[in-house]
């Protein structure tokens, strides 16, 4: 191996070790689960039990729990690609089965993230800037997301709030999933 390639490999290992250590402070993590250099868990709520990730997973994306509510559960042998976001503000939250492959740049959100009313949205934004995310629900719409086992979600897909995706379904790259998908279903690109 050449010197610069060796240095990059060491850098990647070090950053992965740091990201995995930080994740264990913010979530319940199964054995042999690893976080990539750019991965993070942003658990604003602070309760580790609100983020549970099974064993033998590789996470390269961003997981976020809102300050007022949220819940993320990921099964064993799952992959979350780089640049993917999984955001939850729903009490039931996001449940991802085992063996799920989430490609890069995927968005799985059970929430609108901000109130639909412009005055409430502005008030929430000001509160975030001044004191951080509000601990009480500022009027955000949310609905649980359930993803079955052995699902493949293609690059850049968006999974919207309130959706259930059945086992073994395939979601194409750039697809926008707004309605339930049956087991073995296929969603074409948007």
Coordinates of N, CA, C and O in Angstrom, one line a residue:
X1 N 0.8 -1.2 0.0 CA 0.0 0.0 0.0 C 0.9 1.2 0.0 O 1.9 1.3 0.7
X2 N 0.5 2.2 -0.7 CA 1.3 3.5 -0.8 C 1.0 4.3 0.5 O 0.0 4.1 1.1
X3 N 1.9 5.2 0.8 CA 1.9 5.9 2.0 C 0.6 6.7 2.2 O 0.0 6.7 3.2
X4 N 0.2 7.5 1.1 CA -1.0 8.3 1.3 C -2.3 7.5 1.4 O -3.2 7.9 2.1
X5 N -2.3 6.4 0.7 CA -3.5 5.5 0.8 C -3.5 4.9 2.2 O -4.6 4.8 2.8
X6 N -2.4 4.6 2.8 CA -2.3 4.0 4.1 C -2.8 5.1 5.1 O -3.5 4.8 6.1
X7 N -2.4 6.3 4.9 CA -2.8 7.4 5.8 C -4.3 7.6 5.8 O -4.9 7.8 6.8
X8 N -4.8 7.6 4.6 CA -6.3 7.8 4.4 C -7.0 6.6 5.1 O -8.1 6.8 5.7
X9 N -6.5 5.4 5.0 CA -7.2 4.3 5.6 C -7.2 4.4 7.1 O -8.2 4.1 7.8
X10 N -6.0 4.8 7.7 CA -5.9 5.1 9.1 C -6.9 6.2 9.6 O -7.5 6.1 10.6
X11 N -6.9 7.2 8.8 CA -7.8 8.3 9.1 C -9.3 7.9 9.1 O -10.0 8.2 10.1
X12 N -9.7 7.1 8.1 CA -11.0 6.5 8.1 C -11.3 5.7 9.3 O -12.4 5.8 9.9
X13 N -10.4 4.8 9.7 CA -10.6 4.0 10.9 C -10.7 4.8 12.1 O -11.6 4.5 13.0
X14 N -9.9 5.8 12.3 CA -9.9 6.7 13.5 C -11.3 7.4 13.6 O -11.9 7.4 14.6
X15 N -11.7 8.0 12.5 CA -13.0 8.7 12.5 C -14.2 7.8 12.7 O -15.1 8.1 13.4
X16 N -14.1 6.6 12.2 CA -15.2 5.6 12.4 C -15.2 5.2 13.9 O -16.3 5.1 14.5
X17 N -14.0 5.0 14.5 CA -13.9 4.7 15.9 C -14.6 5.8 16.8 O -15.3 5.6 17.7
X18 N -14.2 7.1 16.4 CA -14.8 8.2 17.2 C -16.3 8.3 17.0 O -17.1 8.4 18.0
X19 N -16.8 8.1 15.7 CA -18.2 8.2 15.5 C -19.0 7.1 16.2 O -20.1 7.3 16.7
X20 N -18.4 5.9 16.2 CA -19.1 4.7 16.9 C -19.1 5.0 18.4 O -20.1 4.8 19.1
X21 N -18.0 5.5 19.0 CA -18.0 5.9 20.4 C -19.1 6.9 20.8 O -19.8 6.8 21.8
X22 N -19.2 8.0 19.9 CA -20.2 9.0 20.2 C -21.6 8.4 20.0 O -22.5 8.8 20.8
X23 N -21.8 7.5 19.1 CA -23.1 6.9 18.9 C -23.6 6.2 20.2 O -24.7 6.2 20.6
X24 N -22.6 5.5 20.8 CA -22.9 4.7 22.0 C -23.3 5.6 23.2 O -24.0 5.1 24.1
X25 N -23.0 6.9 23.1 CA -23.4 7.8 24.2 C -24.8 8.3 23.9 O -25.5 8.8 24.8
X26 N -25.3 8.1 22.7 CA -26.6 8.7 22.3 C -27.7 7.7 22.0 O -28.8 8.0 21.7
X27 N -27.3 6.4 22.0 CA -28.3 5.3 21.6 C -27.9 4.0 22.2 O -26.8 3.8 22.7
X28 N -28.8 3.1 22.1 CA -28.5 1.7 22.4 C -28.1 1.0 21.2 O -28.9 0.9 20.2
X29 N -26.8 0.5 21.1 CA -26.2 0.0 19.9 C -25.9 -1.5 20.1 O -25.3 -1.9 21.1
X30 N -26.3 -2.4 19.2 CA -26.0 -3.8 19.2 C -24.6 -4.1 18.9 O -23.8 -3.2 18.4
X31 N -24.1 -5.3 19.3 CA -22.7 -5.7 19.0 C -22.4 -5.7 17.6 O -23.2 -5.9 16.7
X32 N -21.1 -5.3 17.3 CA -20.5 -5.3 16.0 C -21.1 -4.3 15.0 O -20.9 -4.3 13.9
X33 N -21.9 -3.4 15.6 CA -22.5 -2.3 14.8 C -21.4 -1.1 14.7 O -20.9 -0.8 15.8
X34 N -21.2 -0.6 13.5 CA -20.2 0.4 13.3 C -20.8 1.6 12.6 O -21.7 1.5 11.8
X35 N -20.2 2.8 12.9 CA -20.5 4.0 12.3 C -19.4 4.5 11.5 O -18.3 4.5 11.9
X36 N -19.7 5.0 10.3 CA -18.7 5.6 9.4 C -18.3 6.9 9.9 O -18.8 7.5 10.8
X37 N -17.2 7.4 9.2 CA -16.6 8.7 9.6 C -17.6 9.9 9.6 O -17.4 10.7 10.5
X38 N -18.6 9.9 8.7 CA -19.5 11.0 8.7 C -20.8 10.8 9.4 O -21.7 11.6 9.3
X39 N -20.9 9.6 10.0 CA -22.2 9.3 10.6 C -22.4 9.9 12.0 O -21.4 10.3 12.6
X40 N -23.6 10.2 12.4 CA -23.9 10.8 13.7 C -25.3 10.5 14.1 O -26.2 10.3 13.3
X41 N -25.5 10.5 15.4 CA -26.8 10.5 16.0 C -26.9 11.8 16.8 O -26.2 12.1 17.7
X42 N -28.0 12.6 16.4 CA -28.3 13.8 17.0 C -29.5 13.6 17.9 O -30.7 13.8 17.4
X43 N -29.4 13.2 19.1 CA -30.5 12.8 20.0 C -30.8 14.0 20.9 O -30.3 14.1 22.0
X44 N -31.5 15.0 20.3 CA -31.8 16.2 21.0 C -32.6 15.9 22.3 O -32.5 16.6 23.3
X45 N -33.5 14.9 22.3 CA -34.3 14.5 23.4 C -33.4 14.1 24.6 O -33.7 14.4 25.7
X46 N -32.3 13.4 24.3 CA -31.4 13.0 25.3 C -31.6 11.6 25.9 O -30.7 11.1 26.6
X47 N -32.7 11.0 25.6 CA -33.0 9.6 26.2 C -32.4 8.6 25.2 O -32.9 8.4 24.1
X48 N -31.3 7.9 25.6 CA -30.7 6.9 24.8 C -31.6 5.8 24.3 O -31.5 5.3 23.2
X49 N -32.7 5.5 25.1 CA -33.6 4.4 24.7 C -34.5 4.8 23.5 O -35.1 3.9 22.9
X50 N -34.4 6.0 23.1 CA -35.2 6.4 21.9 C -34.6 6.1 20.6 O -35.2 6.2 19.6
X51 N -33.3 5.7 20.6 CA -32.6 5.2 19.4 C -32.0 3.8 19.7 O -31.2 3.7 20.6
X52 N -32.5 2.8 19.0 CA -32.0 1.5 19.2 C -31.6 0.9 17.8 O -32.4 0.9 16.9
X53 N -30.4 0.5 17.8 CA -29.8 -0.1 16.5 C -29.4 -1.5 16.8 O -28.6 -1.7 17.8
X54 N -29.8 -2.4 16.0 CA -29.4 -3.8 16.2 C -28.0 -4.2 16.0 O -27.1 -3.3 15.8
X55 N -27.7 -5.4 15.9 CA -26.3 -5.9 15.8 C -25.9 -6.0 14.3 O -26.7 -6.0 13.4
X56 N -24.6 -5.9 14.1 CA -24.0 -6.1 12.8 C -24.5 -5.1 11.7 O -24.6 -5.4 10.5
X57 N -24.7 -3.9 12.1 CA -25.2 -2.8 11.2 C -24.0 -1.9 10.9 O -23.0 -1.8 11.6
X58 N -24.1 -1.3 9.7 CA -23.2 -0.2 9.3 C -24.0 1.0 9.0 O -24.9 1.0 8.2
X59 N -23.7 2.1 9.8 CA -24.4 3.4 9.6 C -23.4 4.4 9.2 O -22.4 4.7 9.8
X60 N -23.8 5.0 8.0 CA -23.0 6.1 7.5 C -23.8 7.4 7.4 O -23.3 8.4 6.8
X61 N -25.0 7.4 7.9 CA -25.9 8.6 7.7 C -26.1 9.3 9.1 O -25.4 9.1 10.0
X62 N -27.1 10.2 9.1 CA -27.5 11.0 10.2 C -28.8 10.6 10.8 O -29.8 10.6 10.0
X63 N -28.9 10.3 12.0 CA -30.1 10.0 12.7 C -30.4 11.1 13.7 O -29.5 11.5 14.4
X64 N -31.7 11.5 13.7 CA -32.1 12.6 14.6 C -33.4 12.4 15.3 O -34.4 12.0 14.7
X65 N -33.4 12.6 16.6 CA -34.6 12.6 17.5 C -34.8 14.0 17.9 O -33.9 14.7 18.5
X66 N -36.0 14.5 17.8 CA -36.4 15.9 18.2 C -36.4 16.0 19.7 O -36.6 15.0 20.4
X67 N -36.4 17.2 20.2 CA -36.3 17.5 21.6 C -37.6 17.1 22.3 O -37.6 16.6 23.4
X68 N -38.8 17.3 21.7 CA -40.1 17.0 22.3 C -40.5 15.6 22.2 O -41.3 15.1 23.0
X69 N -40.0 14.8 21.2 CA -40.5 13.5 21.0 C -39.7 12.8 19.9 O -38.9 13.5 19.2
X70 N -39.9 11.5 19.6 CA -39.2 10.8 18.6 C -38.7 9.5 19.0 O -38.4 9.2 20.2
X71 N -38.6 8.6 18.0 CA -38.2 7.2 18.3 C -37.7 6.6 17.0 O -38.3 6.6 16.0
X72 N -36.5 6.0 17.1 CA -35.9 5.3 15.9 C -35.5 3.9 16.3 O -34.7 3.8 17.3
X73 N -35.9 2.8 15.6 CA -35.5 1.5 15.9 C -35.1 0.9 14.6 O -35.8 0.9 13.6
X74 N -33.8 0.3 14.6 CA -33.3 -0.3 13.4 C -32.9 -1.7 13.7 O -32.2 -1.9 14.7
X75 N -33.3 -2.7 12.9 CA -33.0 -4.1 13.1 C -31.6 -4.5 12.8 O -30.8 -3.7 12.4
X76 N -31.3 -5.8 13.0 CA -30.0 -6.3 12.7 C -29.6 -6.3 11.2 O -30.5 -6.4 10.4
X77 N -28.3 -6.3 11.0 CA -27.8 -6.4 9.6 C -28.4 -5.4 8.6 O -28.7 -5.7 7.5
X78 N -28.4 -4.1 9.1 CA -28.9 -3.1 8.2 C -27.8 -2.1 7.8 O -26.7 -2.1 8.5
X79 N -27.9 -1.5 6.7 CA -27.0 -0.5 6.2 C -27.7 0.8 6.0 O -28.8 0.8 5.4
X80 N -27.1 1.9 6.5 CA -27.6 3.2 6.2 C -26.5 4.0 5.5 O -25.5 4.3 6.1
X81 N -26.8 4.4 4.3 CA -25.7 5.0 3.4 C -25.4 6.4 3.8 O -26.1 7.1 4.5
X82 N -24.3 6.8 3.3 CA -23.7 8.2 3.5 C -24.7 9.2 3.0 O -25.3 9.0 2.0
X83 N -24.9 10.3 3.8 CA -25.8 11.4 3.4 C -27.2 11.1 3.6 O -28.1 11.9 3.3
X84 N -27.6 9.9 4.1 CA -29.0 9.6 4.4 C -29.4 10.3 5.8 O -28.5 10.4 6.7
X85 N -30.6 10.6 5.9 CA -31.2 11.2 7.1 C -32.4 10.4 7.5 O -33.3 10.1 6.7
X86 N -32.4 10.1 8.8 CA -33.5 9.4 9.4 C -33.9 10.3 10.6 O -33.2 10.4 11.6
X87 N -35.1 11.0 10.5 CA -35.5 12.0 11.5 C -36.8 11.6 12.0 O -37.8 11.3 11.3
X88 N -36.9 11.7 13.4 CA -38.2 11.3 14.0 C -38.6 12.4 15.1 O -37.8 12.8 15.9
X89 N -39.9 12.7 15.0 CA -40.5 13.5 16.1 C -41.8 12.9 16.5 O -42.6 13.5 17.3
X90 N -42.1 11.7 16.0 CA -43.3 11.0 16.3 C -43.1 10.1 17.6 O -42.1 9.5 17.7
X91 N -44.2 10.0 18.4 CA -44.1 9.2 19.6 C -43.8 7.7 19.2 O -43.0 7.0 19.9
X92 N -44.5 7.2 18.2 CA -44.2 5.8 17.8 C -42.9 5.8 17.0 O -42.1 4.9 17.1
X93 N -42.7 6.7 16.1 CA -41.4 6.9 15.4 C -41.3 6.1 14.2 O -42.2 5.7 13.5
X94 N -40.0 5.7 13.9 CA -39.6 5.0 12.7 C -39.1 3.6 13.1 O -38.2 3.5 14.0
X95 N -39.6 2.6 12.5 CA -39.2 1.2 12.8 C -38.7 0.6 11.5 O -39.5 0.6 10.5
X96 N -37.5 0.2 11.5 CA -36.9 -0.4 10.3 C -36.5 -1.8 10.7 O -35.8 -2.1 11.7
X97 N -37.0 -2.8 9.8 CA -36.8 -4.2 10.1 C -35.3 -4.6 9.9 O -34.4 -3.8 9.7
X98 N -35.1 -5.9 9.9 CA -33.7 -6.5 9.7 C -33.4 -6.6 8.2 O -34.3 -6.8 7.4
X99 N -32.1 -6.5 7.9 CA -31.6 -6.7 6.6 C -32.0 -5.7 5.6 O -32.0 -5.9 4.4
X100 N -32.3 -4.5 6.1 CA -32.7 -3.4 5.2 C -31.5 -2.6 4.7 O -30.5 -2.3 5.5
X101 N -31.5 -2.3 3.4 CA -30.4 -1.6 2.8 C -30.9 -0.2 2.4 O -31.8 -0.1 1.5
X102 N -30.4 0.8 3.0 CA -30.7 2.2 2.7 C -29.5 2.8 2.0 O -28.5 3.0 2.6
X103 N -29.7 3.1 0.7 CA -28.6 3.6 -0.1 C -28.2 5.1 0.4 O -28.9 5.6 1.3
X104 N -27.3 5.7 -0.3 CA -26.9 7.0 0.0 C -27.9 8.1 -0.3 O -28.7 7.9 -1.2
X105 N -27.9 9.1 0.5 CA -28.8 10.3 0.2 C -30.3 10.0 0.4 O -31.1 10.8 -0.2
X106 N -30.7 9.0 1.1 CA -32.1 8.7 1.3 C -32.6 9.5 2.5 O -31.9 9.8 3.5
X107 N -33.8 10.0 2.4 CA -34.5 10.7 3.5 C -35.7 9.9 4.0 O -36.6 9.6 3.3
X108 N -35.6 9.5 5.3 CA -36.7 8.8 6.0 C -37.2 9.7 7.1 O -36.4 9.8 8.1
X109 N -38.3 10.3 7.0 CA -38.8 11.3 8.0 C -40.2 11.0 8.4 O -41.0 10.8 7.5
X110 N -40.5 10.9 9.7 CA -41.8 10.8 10.1 C -42.5 12.1 10.5 O -43.5 12.2 11.2
X111 N -41.9 13.2 10.1 CA -42.2 14.5 10.5 C -42.1 15.6 9.4 O -41.3 15.4 8.5
X112 N -42.8 16.6 9.6 CA -42.6 17.8 8.7 C -41.5 18.7 9.2 O -41.1 19.6 8.5
X113 N -41.0 18.4 10.4 CA -39.9 19.2 11.0 C -40.3 20.5 11.5 O -39.6 21.0 12.4
X114 N -41.2 21.2 10.9 CA -41.6 22.5 11.3 C -43.2 22.6 11.2 O -43.8 21.9 10.4
X115 N -43.8 23.5 12.0 CA -45.2 23.7 11.8 C -45.6 24.2 10.5 O -44.8 24.9 9.8
X116 N -46.8 23.9 10.0 CA -47.3 24.4 8.7 C -47.7 25.9 8.8 O -47.6 26.6 7.9
X117 N -48.2 26.3 10.0 CA -48.6 27.7 10.2 C -47.4 28.6 10.2 O -46.4 28.3 10.9
X118 N -47.3 29.6 9.3 CA -46.1 30.4 9.2 C -45.7 31.1 10.5 O -44.5 31.3 10.8
X119 N -46.7 31.6 11.3 CA -46.3 32.3 12.6 C -45.7 31.3 13.5 O -44.7 31.6 14.2
X120 N -46.3 30.1 13.7 CA -45.7 29.1 14.5 C -44.3 28.6 14.0 O -43.4 28.4 14.8
X121 N -44.2 28.5 12.7 CA -42.9 28.1 12.1 C -41.8 29.1 12.4 O -40.7 28.8 12.8
X122 N -42.2 30.4 12.3 CA -41.2 31.5 12.6 C -40.8 31.4 14.1 O -39.7 31.6 14.4
X123 N -41.8 31.3 14.9 CA -41.6 31.2 16.4 C -40.7 30.0 16.7 O -39.7 30.2 17.5
X124 N -40.9 28.9 16.1 CA -40.0 27.7 16.3 C -38.6 28.0 15.8 O -37.6 27.7 16.5
X125 N -38.4 28.6 14.7 CA -37.1 29.0 14.2 C -36.4 29.9 15.1 O -35.2 29.7 15.4
X126 N -37.1 30.9 15.6 CA -36.4 31.9 16.5 C -36.0 31.1 17.8 O -34.9 31.3 18.3
X127 N -36.9 30.3 18.3 CA -36.6 29.5 19.5 C -35.3 28.6 19.3 O -34.5 28.5 20.2
X128 N -35.3 27.9 18.1 CA -34.1 27.1 17.8 C -32.8 27.9 17.8 O -31.8 27.6 18.4
X129 N -32.9 29.1 17.2 CA -31.7 30.0 17.1 C -31.3 30.5 18.5 O -30.1 30.6 18.8
X130 N -32.2 30.8 19.4 CA -31.9 31.4 20.7 C -31.6 30.4 21.8 O -30.7 30.6 22.5
X131 N -32.4 29.3 21.9 CA -32.3 28.4 23.0 C -32.2 27.0 22.6 O -32.1 26.1 23.5
X132 N -32.3 26.6 21.4 CA -32.3 25.2 20.9 C -33.7 24.7 20.6 O -34.7 25.4 20.8
X133 N -33.8 23.5 20.2 CA -35.1 22.9 19.8 C -36.0 22.9 21.0 O -35.6 22.5 22.1
X134 N -37.3 23.3 20.8 CA -38.3 23.3 21.9 C -38.6 22.0 22.5 O -38.6 21.0 21.7
X135 N -38.7 21.9 23.8 CA -39.0 20.7 24.5 C -40.5 20.3 24.4 O -40.9 19.2 24.8
X136 N -41.3 21.3 24.0 CA -42.8 21.0 23.8 C -43.0 21.1 22.3 O -42.4 21.8 21.6
X137 N -44.0 20.3 21.9 CA -44.4 20.2 20.5 C -44.9 21.6 20.0 O -45.9 22.1 20.5
X138 N -44.2 22.1 19.0 CA -44.6 23.4 18.5 C -45.7 23.3 17.4 O -45.9 24.3 16.7
X139 N -46.3 22.2 17.3 CA -47.3 22.0 16.3 C -46.9 21.3 15.0 O -47.4 21.6 13.9
X140 N -45.9 20.4 15.2 CA -45.3 19.7 14.0 C -46.2 18.5 13.7 O -46.6 17.7 14.6
X141 N -46.5 18.3 12.4 CA -47.3 17.1 12.0 C -46.3 15.9 11.9 O -45.2 16.1 11.3
X142 N -46.7 14.8 12.4 CA -45.9 13.6 12.3 C -46.8 12.4 12.2 O -48.0 12.4 12.6
X143 N -46.3 11.3 11.7 CA -47.0 10.0 11.7 C -45.9 8.9 11.6 O -44.9 9.1 10.9
X144 N -46.1 7.7 12.2 CA -45.1 6.7 12.2 C -44.7 6.2 10.8 O -45.6 6.2 9.9
X145 N -43.5 5.7 10.7 CA -43.0 5.0 9.5 C -42.6 3.6 9.9 O -41.8 3.5 10.8
X146 N -43.0 2.7 9.1 CA -42.6 1.3 9.3 C -42.1 0.7 8.0 O -42.7 0.8 7.0
X147 N -40.9 0.2 8.1 CA -40.2 -0.5 7.0 C -39.9 -1.9 7.4 O -39.3 -2.2 8.4
X148 N -40.4 -2.8 6.6 CA -40.3 -4.3 6.9 C -38.9 -4.8 6.7 O -37.9 -4.1 6.5
X149 N -38.8 -6.1 6.7 CA -37.5 -6.8 6.6 C -37.1 -6.9 5.1 O -37.9 -7.0 4.2
X150 N -35.7 -6.9 4.9 CA -35.1 -7.1 3.6 C -35.6 -6.2 2.5 O -35.7 -6.5 1.4
X151 N -35.8 -4.9 2.9 CA -36.2 -3.9 2.0 C -35.0 -3.2 1.4 O -34.0 -3.0 2.1
X152 N -35.0 -2.8 0.2 CA -33.9 -2.1 -0.5 C -34.5 -0.7 -0.9 O -35.4 -0.6 -1.7
X153 N -33.8 0.3 -0.4 CA -34.2 1.7 -0.7 C -33.1 2.3 -1.5 O -32.0 2.5 -1.0
X154 N -33.4 2.7 -2.8 CA -32.4 3.2 -3.7 C -31.9 4.7 -3.4 O -32.6 5.4 -2.6
X155 N -30.8 5.0 -4.0 CA -30.2 6.3 -3.8 C -31.2 7.5 -3.9 O -31.9 7.6 -4.9
X156 N -31.2 8.4 -3.0 CA -31.9 9.6 -3.1 C -33.4 9.5 -2.9 O -34.2 10.4 -3.1
X157 N -33.9 8.3 -2.5 CA -35.3 8.1 -2.3 C -35.8 8.9 -1.1 O -35.0 9.2 -0.2
X158 N -37.1 9.2 -1.0 CA -37.7 9.9 0.1 C -38.8 9.1 0.6 O -39.8 8.8 -0.1
X159 N -38.8 8.8 1.9 CA -39.9 8.0 2.6 C -40.6 9.0 3.5 O -40.0 9.5 4.4
X160 N -41.8 9.3 3.2 CA -42.6 10.4 3.9 C -43.3 9.8 5.1 O -43.5 8.6 5.2
X161 N -43.8 10.7 6.0 CA -44.4 10.3 7.2 C -45.7 9.5 6.9 O -46.3 9.7 5.9
X162 N -46.0 8.6 7.9 CA -47.2 7.8 7.8 C -47.2 6.6 6.9 O -48.2 5.9 6.7
X163 N -46.0 6.2 6.3 CA -45.9 5.2 5.3 C -45.5 3.9 6.0 O -44.7 3.8 6.9
X164 N -46.0 2.8 5.4 CA -45.6 1.4 5.8 C -45.1 0.7 4.5 O -45.8 0.7 3.5
X165 N -43.9 0.2 4.6 CA -43.3 -0.5 3.4 C -43.2 -2.0 3.8 O -42.6 -2.3 4.9
X166 N -43.8 -2.9 3.0 CA -43.8 -4.3 3.4 C -42.4 -5.0 3.1 O -41.5 -4.4 2.5
X167 N -42.3 -6.2 3.7 CA -41.1 -7.0 3.6 C -40.7 -7.1 2.1 O -41.5 -7.3 1.2
X168 N -39.4 -7.1 1.9 CA -38.7 -7.4 0.6 C -39.1 -6.4 -0.5 O -38.8 -6.6 -1.7
X169 N -39.7 -5.3 -0.2 CA -40.1 -4.3 -1.2 C -38.8 -3.6 -1.8 O -37.8 -3.6 -1.1
X170 N -38.9 -3.1 -3.0 CA -37.7 -2.4 -3.6 C -38.2 -1.0 -3.9 O -39.2 -0.8 -4.6
X171 N -37.5 0.0 -3.4 CA -37.8 1.4 -3.6 C -36.7 2.0 -4.6 O -35.6 2.0 -4.2
X172 N -37.1 2.4 -5.8 CA -36.1 2.9 -6.7 C -35.4 4.1 -6.3 O -35.9 4.9 -5.5
X173 N -34.3 4.4 -6.9 CA -33.5 5.6 -6.7 C -34.4 6.8 -7.0 O -35.2 6.7 -8.0
X174 N -34.4 7.8 -6.2 CA -35.1 9.1 -6.4 C -36.6 8.9 -6.3 O -37.4 9.9 -6.6
X175 N -37.1 7.8 -5.8 CA -38.6 7.6 -5.6 C -39.0 8.4 -4.4 O -38.3 8.7 -3.5
X176 N -40.3 8.9 -4.5 CA -40.9 9.6 -3.3 C -42.1 8.7 -2.9 O -43.0 8.5 -3.7
X177 N -42.0 8.1 -1.7 CA -43.0 7.2 -1.2 C -43.9 8.0 -0.3 O -43.5 8.4 0.8
X178 N -45.1 8.1 -0.7 CA -46.2 8.9 0.0 C -47.3 8.0 0.5 O -48.2 8.4 1.2
X179 N -47.3 6.7 0.0 CA -48.4 5.8 0.3 C -47.8 4.4 0.6 O -46.6 4.2 0.3
X180 N -48.5 3.6 1.3 CA -48.0 2.3 1.7 C -47.6 1.5 0.5 O -48.2 1.6 -0.6
X181 N -46.6 0.6 0.7 CA -46.1 -0.3 -0.3 C -46.2 -1.7 0.2 O -45.8 -2.0 1.3
X182 N -46.9 -2.6 -0.6 CA -47.1 -4.0 -0.1 C -45.8 -4.8 -0.1 O -44.8 -4.4 -0.7
X183 N -45.8 -5.9 0.6 CA -44.7 -6.8 0.6 C -44.3 -7.2 -0.8 O -45.2 -7.3 -1.7
X184 N -43.1 -7.3 -1.2 CA -42.6 -7.6 -2.5 C -42.9 -6.5 -3.5 O -42.8 -6.8 -4.7
X185 N -43.4 -5.3 -3.1 CA -43.8 -4.3 -4.0 C -42.6 -3.6 -4.6 O -41.4 -3.7 -4.2
X186 N -42.8 -2.8 -5.6 CA -41.8 -2.0 -6.3 C -42.3 -0.6 -6.5 O -43.4 -0.4 -7.0
X187 N -41.5 0.4 -6.2 CA -41.9 1.8 -6.4 C -40.9 2.4 -7.4 O -39.7 2.4 -7.1
X188 N -41.4 2.8 -8.6 CA -40.5 3.4 -9.6 C -40.0 4.8 -9.2 O -40.5 5.4 -8.3
X189 N -39.0 5.3 -9.9 CA -38.5 6.6 -9.7 C -39.6 7.7 -9.9 O -40.6 7.5 -10.6
X190 N -39.5 8.8 -9.2 CA -40.5 9.9 -9.3 C -40.4 10.6 -10.6 O -39.4 10.6 -11.3

